[in-house]
Coordinates of C-alpha atoms in Angstrom, one line a residue:
M1 CA -5.3 -7.2 22.5
I2 CA -3.9 -8.5 19.7
G3 CA -0.6 -6.3 20.5
K4 CA -0.1 -8.6 23.5
D5 CA -0.9 -11.6 21.8
P6 CA 2.5 -12.8 20.1
D7 CA 1.3 -15.9 18.4
T8 CA -1.8 -14.0 17.1
V9 CA 0.6 -11.5 15.9
K10 CA 3.1 -14.4 14.3
A11 CA 0.0 -16.0 12.6
I12 CA -0.8 -12.3 10.9
Q13 CA 2.7 -11.7 9.8
E14 CA 3.1 -15.1 8.5
F15 CA 0.0 -14.4 6.2
V16 CA 1.0 -11.3 5.2
D17 CA 4.3 -13.2 3.8
E18 CA 2.6 -15.5 2.2
K19 CA 0.4 -13.0 0.6
R20 CA 3.5 -11.3 -0.6
K21 CA 4.9 -14.3 -2.2
E22 CA 1.5 -15.4 -3.9
E23 CA 1.2 -11.8 -5.5
H24 CA 4.6 -11.3 -6.1
I25 CA 4.7 -8.0 -4.3
V26 CA 8.5 -7.0 -4.7
N27 CA 8.2 -3.3 -3.0
Q28 CA 8.0 -3.9 1.1
V29 CA 6.3 -0.5 1.3
I30 CA 3.1 -0.6 -0.5
R31 CA 1.7 2.8 -0.2
D32 CA -1.1 3.2 -2.8
D33 CA -0.4 0.3 -4.7
V34 CA -2.3 -1.6 -2.5
F35 CA -5.7 -0.3 -4.7
A36 CA -4.5 -2.0 -7.6
L37 CA -4.1 -5.1 -5.4
L38 CA -7.5 -4.8 -4.0
E39 CA -8.9 -4.2 -7.6
K40 CA -7.2 -7.5 -8.8
H41 CA -9.4 -9.4 -5.9
C42 CA -12.8 -8.1 -5.8
I43 CA -15.0 -5.1 -7.4
V44 CA -14.3 -1.8 -5.8
L45 CA -16.4 1.4 -5.8
Y46 CA -15.0 4.6 -5.6
Y47 CA -17.8 6.9 -4.7
P48 CA -17.9 10.6 -2.7
L49 CA -20.0 10.3 0.2
E50 CA -20.0 13.9 2.6
D51 CA -20.5 11.3 5.8
P52 CA -17.5 11.4 7.3
K53 CA -18.0 8.5 9.6
I54 CA -18.3 6.3 6.6
E55 CA -14.9 5.2 5.3
G56 CA -15.7 2.2 3.3
C57 CA -17.3 -1.5 3.3
H58 CA -17.1 -5.0 2.2
I59 CA -20.0 -6.8 1.1
I60 CA -20.4 -10.6 -0.8
K61 CA -23.1 -10.7 -3.3
P62 CA -24.7 -13.3 -5.1
L63 CA -24.2 -12.8 -8.7
G64 CA -25.3 -15.1 -11.5
A65 CA -24.6 -18.7 -10.4
G66 CA -22.0 -17.8 -7.8
K67 CA -20.6 -14.8 -5.3
E68 CA -19.0 -11.6 -5.9
Q69 CA -16.9 -9.6 -3.4
F70 CA -17.8 -5.6 -3.3
V71 CA -15.6 -3.0 -1.5
F72 CA -16.7 0.6 -1.2
I73 CA -14.3 3.4 -0.5
N74 CA -15.4 6.9 0.5
T75 CA -13.2 9.1 -1.7
T76 CA -14.2 12.3 0.0
K77 CA -11.4 11.0 2.5
A78 CA -7.7 12.0 2.1
V79 CA -5.8 9.4 0.2
Q80 CA -3.8 8.1 3.2
E81 CA -7.1 7.6 4.5
Q82 CA -8.1 5.9 1.6
T83 CA -5.0 3.6 1.6
W84 CA -5.9 2.1 5.0
T85 CA -9.4 1.5 4.3
A86 CA -8.6 -0.2 1.1
A87 CA -5.8 -2.4 2.9
H88 CA -8.4 -3.1 5.8
E89 CA -10.8 -4.2 3.1
L90 CA -8.3 -6.3 1.3
G91 CA -8.0 -8.3 4.9
H92 CA -11.5 -8.7 4.8
V93 CA -11.6 -10.4 1.2
W94 CA -8.7 -12.4 1.7
K95 CA -10.1 -13.4 5.0
V96 CA -7.2 -13.0 7.2
D97 CA -9.5 -13.3 10.0
S98 CA -10.7 -16.5 9.2
Y99 CA -7.0 -17.9 8.3
V100 CA -5.7 -16.7 11.7
K101 CA -8.6 -18.2 13.9
N102 CA -8.3 -21.4 12.3
K103 CA -4.5 -21.8 12.5
L104 CA -4.8 -20.9 16.3
K105 CA -8.1 -22.6 17.2
R106 CA -8.8 -19.1 18.8
Y107 CA -12.2 -18.7 17.6
D108 CA -12.6 -16.0 20.1
L109 CA -10.5 -13.3 18.4
D110 CA -12.3 -10.1 16.9
S111 CA -12.4 -9.9 13.5
E112 CA -11.8 -6.5 13.4
D113 CA -8.8 -6.4 15.3
V114 CA -6.9 -8.9 13.1
V115 CA -7.8 -7.4 10.1
N116 CA -6.3 -4.0 11.6
R117 CA -3.6 -5.5 12.5
F118 CA -3.2 -7.0 9.1
A119 CA -3.5 -3.5 7.5
A120 CA -0.8 -2.6 9.7
E121 CA 1.5 -5.3 8.8
L122 CA 1.1 -4.8 5.3
L123 CA 1.3 -1.2 4.9
L124 CA 3.9 -0.6 7.8
P125 CA 6.2 -3.4 7.6
E126 CA 7.8 -3.7 10.9
E127 CA 11.5 -3.3 10.0
I128 CA 11.3 -0.6 8.1
F129 CA 9.1 1.1 10.0
V130 CA 11.4 1.0 12.7
D131 CA 14.5 1.9 10.6
E132 CA 12.7 5.0 9.1
T133 CA 11.5 6.0 13.3
L134 CA 15.3 5.6 14.2
H135 CA 16.4 7.6 10.8
R136 CA 14.1 10.4 11.3
L137 CA 14.8 10.7 15.1
K138 CA 18.4 10.8 14.3
E139 CA 17.6 13.9 12.0
L140 CA 15.7 15.4 14.5
D141 CA 18.3 15.2 16.9
Y142 CA 16.1 13.3 19.5
Q143 CA 17.8 12.4 22.8
G144 CA 15.1 10.9 24.6
P145 CA 13.6 9.5 26.7
T146 CA 10.6 11.8 26.5
I147 CA 9.6 13.3 23.1
S148 CA 8.4 16.9 22.6
T149 CA 5.1 17.7 20.9
E150 CA 6.9 19.3 17.8
T151 CA 9.1 16.4 17.6
M152 CA 6.5 13.9 17.7
V153 CA 4.3 16.0 15.1
R154 CA 7.5 15.8 12.8
L155 CA 8.2 12.3 13.2
V156 CA 4.5 11.4 12.8
T157 CA 4.0 13.7 9.8
Y158 CA 7.2 12.1 8.0
L159 CA 6.0 8.4 8.7
M160 CA 2.8 9.2 7.4
N161 CA 4.1 10.5 4.1
Y162 CA 6.7 7.9 3.8
F163 CA 4.0 4.7 4.2
C164 CA 0.9 6.8 3.0
T165 CA -1.0 6.0 6.2
P166 CA -3.4 8.4 8.6
Y167 CA -1.5 9.6 11.9
K168 CA -3.7 7.4 13.8
A169 CA -2.4 4.4 12.2
V170 CA 1.3 5.7 12.9
I171 CA 0.7 6.2 16.6
R172 CA -1.1 2.5 16.9
R173 CA 2.2 1.4 15.2
F174 CA 4.5 3.0 18.0
I175 CA 2.0 1.3 20.5
E176 CA 2.6 -2.3 18.8
L177 CA 6.2 -2.0 18.4
K178 CA 6.2 -1.1 21.8
Y179 CA 7.4 2.8 21.5
I180 CA 4.9 4.2 23.6
Q181 CA 2.5 3.0 26.4
E182 CA -1.0 1.9 25.5
N183 CA -2.1 4.2 27.9
S184 CA -0.3 6.9 26.4
E185 CA -2.4 6.7 23.3
K186 CA -5.0 9.4 23.8
N187 CA -2.4 11.9 24.8
F188 CA -0.3 11.1 21.5
L189 CA -3.3 11.5 19.3
R190 CA -4.7 14.9 21.4
G191 CA -1.2 16.3 21.0
F192 CA -0.9 15.5 17.2
E193 CA -4.7 17.1 16.5
R194 CA -4.0 20.3 18.3
Q195 CA -0.9 20.7 16.0
E196 CA -2.9 21.4 12.8
T197 CA -0.7 24.7 12.3
L198 CA 2.6 23.0 12.3
Y199 CA 1.3 19.8 10.2
K200 CA 0.0 22.0 7.4
R201 CA 3.6 23.8 7.4
L202 CA 5.4 20.5 7.7
R203 CA 3.1 19.2 4.8
S204 CA 4.3 22.2 2.8
E205 CA 7.9 22.7 3.7
N206 CA 8.9 19.0 3.1
Q207 CA 6.7 19.0 -0.1
Y208 CA 4.5 15.7 1.5
T209 CA 2.3 15.7 -1.5
R210 CA 0.8 12.2 -0.5
L211 CA -0.9 13.7 2.3
E212 CA -4.5 15.5 2.9
T213 CA -5.1 15.1 -1.3
V214 CA -8.8 14.5 -1.7
N215 CA -9.7 13.3 -5.2
K216 CA -13.7 12.3 -4.8
T217 CA -13.1 9.9 -7.5
C218 CA -16.3 8.5 -8.8
S219 CA -15.4 5.0 -10.6
M220 CA -15.6 1.2 -10.8
E221 CA -14.0 -0.7 -13.4
T222 CA -16.6 -1.7 -15.5
I223 CA -19.4 0.8 -14.6
E224 CA -19.6 2.3 -18.0
Q225 CA -19.9 -1.0 -20.1
D226 CA -22.5 -2.0 -17.2
I227 CA -24.6 1.0 -17.6
N228 CA -24.6 0.9 -21.5
L229 CA -25.5 -2.8 -21.1
L230 CA -28.5 -1.5 -19.0
E231 CA -29.7 1.0 -21.4
S232 CA -29.4 -1.1 -24.7
S233 CA -31.1 -3.8 -22.8
E234 CA -34.2 -1.8 -22.5
I235 CA -34.7 -3.0 -19.0
Y236 CA -36.3 0.0 -17.9
A237 CA -38.9 1.6 -20.1
D238 CA -38.2 4.9 -18.5
N239 CA -34.3 5.7 -18.6
S240 CA -34.2 8.2 -15.8
K241 CA -32.6 5.8 -13.5
V242 CA -30.2 5.1 -16.2
N243 CA -29.4 8.4 -16.8
R244 CA -29.3 9.2 -13.2
L245 CA -26.5 6.4 -13.0
R246 CA -24.8 8.3 -15.4
E247 CA -25.2 11.5 -13.7
L248 CA -23.9 9.9 -10.4
F249 CA -20.4 8.8 -12.2
H250 CA -20.2 11.6 -14.5
L251 CA -20.7 9.7 -17.7
E252 CA -21.9 11.2 -20.7
Q253 CA -25.3 10.2 -21.8
I254 CA -26.2 8.3 -24.6
K255 CA -28.8 9.6 -26.9
Y256 CA -30.7 6.3 -28.7
E257 CA -31.5 7.9 -32.8
G258 CA -34.6 5.9 -33.9
N259 CA -34.4 2.1 -34.7
D260 CA -31.3 1.4 -36.7
D261 CA -29.3 0.5 -33.4
T262 CA -27.2 3.8 -33.8
Y263 CA -26.3 5.8 -30.7
R264 CA -24.8 9.3 -30.4
F265 CA -22.4 10.4 -27.6
G266 CA -22.9 13.7 -25.8
E267 CA -25.2 16.6 -26.0

């Protein structure tokens, strides 16, 4: 595991530091600003798919004389899940796995493990994560060394909201930073999942508005212009395919009026 490989962790952290400087990222806690960062480096398609197993994906496709990178994000997922997916796919776009493998001459490393650790280092920076964890435990009057289920849920929920990340990412970060043992992960996950009522109450009482928001967005930066171009170019004799695209992205249909190149919107 990467967590037990300090050289790999150091290389990923160095990569994140380099990117923060290159991108002039001032805020150490990025939260959902990661979407704007992702959109800067690739074409991002936001679309709701009801299949819960699909979180997102990254592909590279030939476009014109070159290649373009595309990222899909499933917007039926809660915002904290989408934030994690965006950071993960950004790691693929930036090719953090290639950077680490080449730097360490370790071509046996699992790319997904590297990219996941990149997402953690980007969204849950160690120093701030530790500070916020200790600060919250103090507020909860934690005495240690064991932790009650209620205190754990209160802590995890607070950190989820603060960093806008899923509970699984927070618990995995505890392991990476040696707060809990690797073999305790399943117990912590089950403990959190069984406390849905408490979790809902904490979100309400503390106004953790970042959590569990589902927007079901349908968007891509240039989708409307691209569809208009398809229609005006008359690539399709039957406009049903173009109209289907408009329907999918909730765009108003354009009706062509005669042969004078005028268009009317709506209706």
